[in-house]
Amino acid sequence: MSATGQSHWVFGYGSLIWLPGFRFRQRQQALLRGAHRSLCIYSHRHRGTPQAPGLVFGLTRGGSCNGMAFEVAAEDWPETRDYLREREQVSGVYREAMRSVRLADGQAVEALVFLVDPGHAQYAGRLDVTEQLRLVRRSHGRSGPNRDYVINTARHLEDLGVADAYLSALARLLEAEG
């Protein structure tokens, strides 16, 4: 909650940055320490299928992650939390946690984050770039092509001034294919 106790915060590091899907009071760039963004989860619903899994981002242990924090009014919190659980917890590959994030204005707030469960069957771990590209190129799920998800995340991070050299390079390879 915020210092006033009237709101909650959510930290987004992938599609939540550009497609939150819930009402919020404000959003600010934010830094989460202790976890980093990684294309490490096999997607069987949003960006792939069980027969042709895609890849989506997860927060894995170590490092830090620049993303977006969303302030949600207390009266909107139950609906927002339910929405996020439906969206993010389809298969249980994420663990909900409260973590401190540093907002762009310097304030530290506790935010709901979704951390990858490395023991889950859909955890892909560290895949080399060739395998990541193979999976992303071929996959399509309920939320659209996996390729679009990776490119949109990379472009929105760049628009925010967030440097993620690996993701930017991956997006350029995907865009070059047309």
XYZ file of C-alpha atoms in Angstrom:
178
model
C 0.000 0.000 0.000
C 1.005 3.598 -0.380
C 1.916 5.771 2.577
C -1.701 6.917 2.788
C -3.039 3.355 2.940
C -5.502 4.176 0.217
C -3.959 2.316 -2.693
C -2.030 -0.726 -3.825
C 0.751 -1.069 -6.384
C 1.374 -3.582 -9.170
C 4.743 -4.030 -10.902
C 4.715 -4.860 -14.613
C 7.749 -5.998 -16.586
C 6.251 -7.515 -19.775
C 2.859 -6.998 -21.403
C 1.485 -5.293 -18.280
C 3.679 -2.326 -19.264
C 1.785 -1.731 -22.487
C -1.502 -3.519 -21.827
C -2.355 -3.406 -18.128
C -6.076 -4.159 -18.567
C -7.146 -2.579 -15.270
C -7.938 0.890 -13.886
C -5.113 2.708 -12.173
C -4.578 6.125 -10.607
C -1.090 6.638 -11.958
C 1.842 4.759 -13.371
C 5.527 5.389 -12.984
C 8.656 3.704 -14.143
C 10.007 1.573 -11.335
C 13.007 -0.536 -10.428
C 12.738 -3.926 -8.774
C 15.926 -5.296 -7.227
C 16.590 -8.990 -6.689
C 14.949 -10.297 -9.879
C 15.383 -9.773 -13.605
C 13.206 -10.088 -16.723
C 13.818 -13.307 -18.641
C 12.106 -14.974 -21.611
C 11.863 -18.199 -19.633
C 8.269 -19.445 -19.462
C 6.602 -21.763 -21.952
C 3.232 -20.228 -22.820
C 0.424 -22.689 -23.495
C -2.396 -20.137 -23.563
C -1.643 -16.468 -24.244
C 1.245 -16.810 -26.735
C 1.262 -20.490 -27.632
C -0.477 -23.816 -27.152
C 0.508 -27.059 -25.419
C 1.368 -28.469 -28.879
C 3.366 -25.388 -29.938
C 4.412 -23.481 -26.815
C 5.492 -19.893 -27.039
C 7.720 -18.002 -24.623
C 6.759 -15.242 -22.221
C 8.674 -13.248 -19.644
C 9.149 -14.142 -16.038
C 10.972 -12.530 -13.164
C 13.831 -14.789 -12.138
C 16.157 -14.516 -9.170
C 19.072 -12.104 -9.254
C 19.855 -8.731 -10.754
C 17.245 -6.037 -11.199
C 14.403 -5.157 -13.516
C 13.142 -1.839 -14.836
C 9.430 -1.835 -15.467
C 6.246 0.039 -14.699
C 4.435 0.370 -11.374
C 0.707 1.018 -11.351
C -1.114 2.563 -8.407
C -4.568 1.052 -7.937
C -7.218 2.678 -5.750
C -8.335 0.662 -2.727
C -11.880 0.410 -4.073
C -10.582 -1.069 -7.346
C -8.142 -3.480 -5.700
C -10.343 -6.601 -5.294
C -11.403 -6.486 -8.956
C -7.841 -5.731 -10.115
C -6.324 -8.532 -8.037
C -8.906 -11.002 -9.375
C -8.235 -9.855 -12.937
C -4.462 -10.234 -12.495
C -4.846 -13.695 -10.985
C -6.997 -14.780 -13.927
C -4.514 -13.305 -16.397
C -1.230 -14.317 -14.768
C -2.068 -17.447 -12.792
C -3.600 -19.581 -15.537
C -1.202 -22.452 -14.889
C 0.396 -21.467 -11.580
C 3.810 -20.783 -13.132
C 4.040 -17.507 -11.215
C 4.172 -16.925 -7.466
C 2.525 -13.784 -6.153
C 4.765 -11.745 -3.854
C 4.974 -8.277 -2.399
C 8.309 -6.599 -3.141
C 9.698 -3.136 -2.676
C 10.089 -1.163 -5.889
C 11.673 2.248 -6.340
C 9.469 4.626 -8.323
C 10.839 7.197 -10.753
C 9.949 9.945 -8.260
C 12.249 8.296 -5.678
C 9.506 6.849 -3.493
C 9.768 3.193 -2.408
C 6.464 1.275 -2.388
C 5.426 -2.328 -1.853
C 4.077 -3.764 -5.092
C 2.455 -6.992 -6.146
C 4.848 -8.861 -8.426
C 4.594 -12.187 -10.207
C 7.796 -14.206 -9.815
C 8.459 -17.327 -11.848
C 8.344 -20.665 -10.044
C 11.498 -22.444 -11.297
C 10.042 -25.799 -10.216
C 7.000 -25.475 -12.498
C 6.761 -27.630 -15.639
C 6.367 -24.507 -17.822
C 9.623 -22.975 -16.613
C 11.935 -23.081 -19.621
C 15.035 -21.868 -17.827
C 17.823 -20.317 -19.864
C 17.359 -21.101 -23.527
C 19.871 -20.010 -26.121
C 18.833 -17.350 -28.616
C 18.354 -19.881 -31.441
C 15.797 -21.835 -29.413
C 14.069 -18.670 -28.214
C 13.708 -17.445 -31.787
C 12.430 -20.828 -32.981
C 9.718 -20.924 -30.323
C 8.703 -17.271 -30.679
C 8.542 -17.377 -34.493
C 6.176 -20.343 -34.659
C 3.856 -19.652 -31.736
C 0.455 -18.052 -31.516
C -2.010 -18.132 -28.622
C -5.259 -16.553 -27.430
C -3.575 -13.171 -27.051
C -1.953 -13.236 -30.489
C 1.393 -14.035 -32.078
C 4.317 -14.617 -29.733
C 6.444 -12.481 -32.060
C 4.207 -9.444 -31.429
C 4.484 -9.891 -27.658
C 8.281 -9.861 -27.708
C 8.499 -6.941 -30.150
C 5.863 -4.865 -28.302
C 7.611 -5.357 -24.979
C 10.993 -4.387 -26.452
C 9.601 -1.290 -28.196
C 7.698 -0.062 -25.143
C 10.788 -0.455 -22.967
C 12.806 1.508 -25.530
C 10.115 4.225 -25.597
C 10.476 4.474 -21.816
C 14.240 4.788 -22.157
C 14.815 1.385 -20.537
C 17.889 -0.326 -21.941
C 17.557 -4.084 -22.390
C 20.174 -4.909 -25.007
C 19.336 -8.615 -25.196
C 15.606 -8.039 -25.691
C 16.209 -5.243 -28.204
C 18.512 -7.490 -30.253
C 15.950 -10.313 -30.180
C 13.205 -7.929 -31.335
C 15.386 -6.646 -34.191
C 15.958 -10.222 -35.383
C 12.203 -10.876 -35.317
C 11.389 -7.596 -37.089
C 13.969 -8.261 -39.802
C 11.975 -11.321 -40.811
C 8.980 -9.136 -41.603
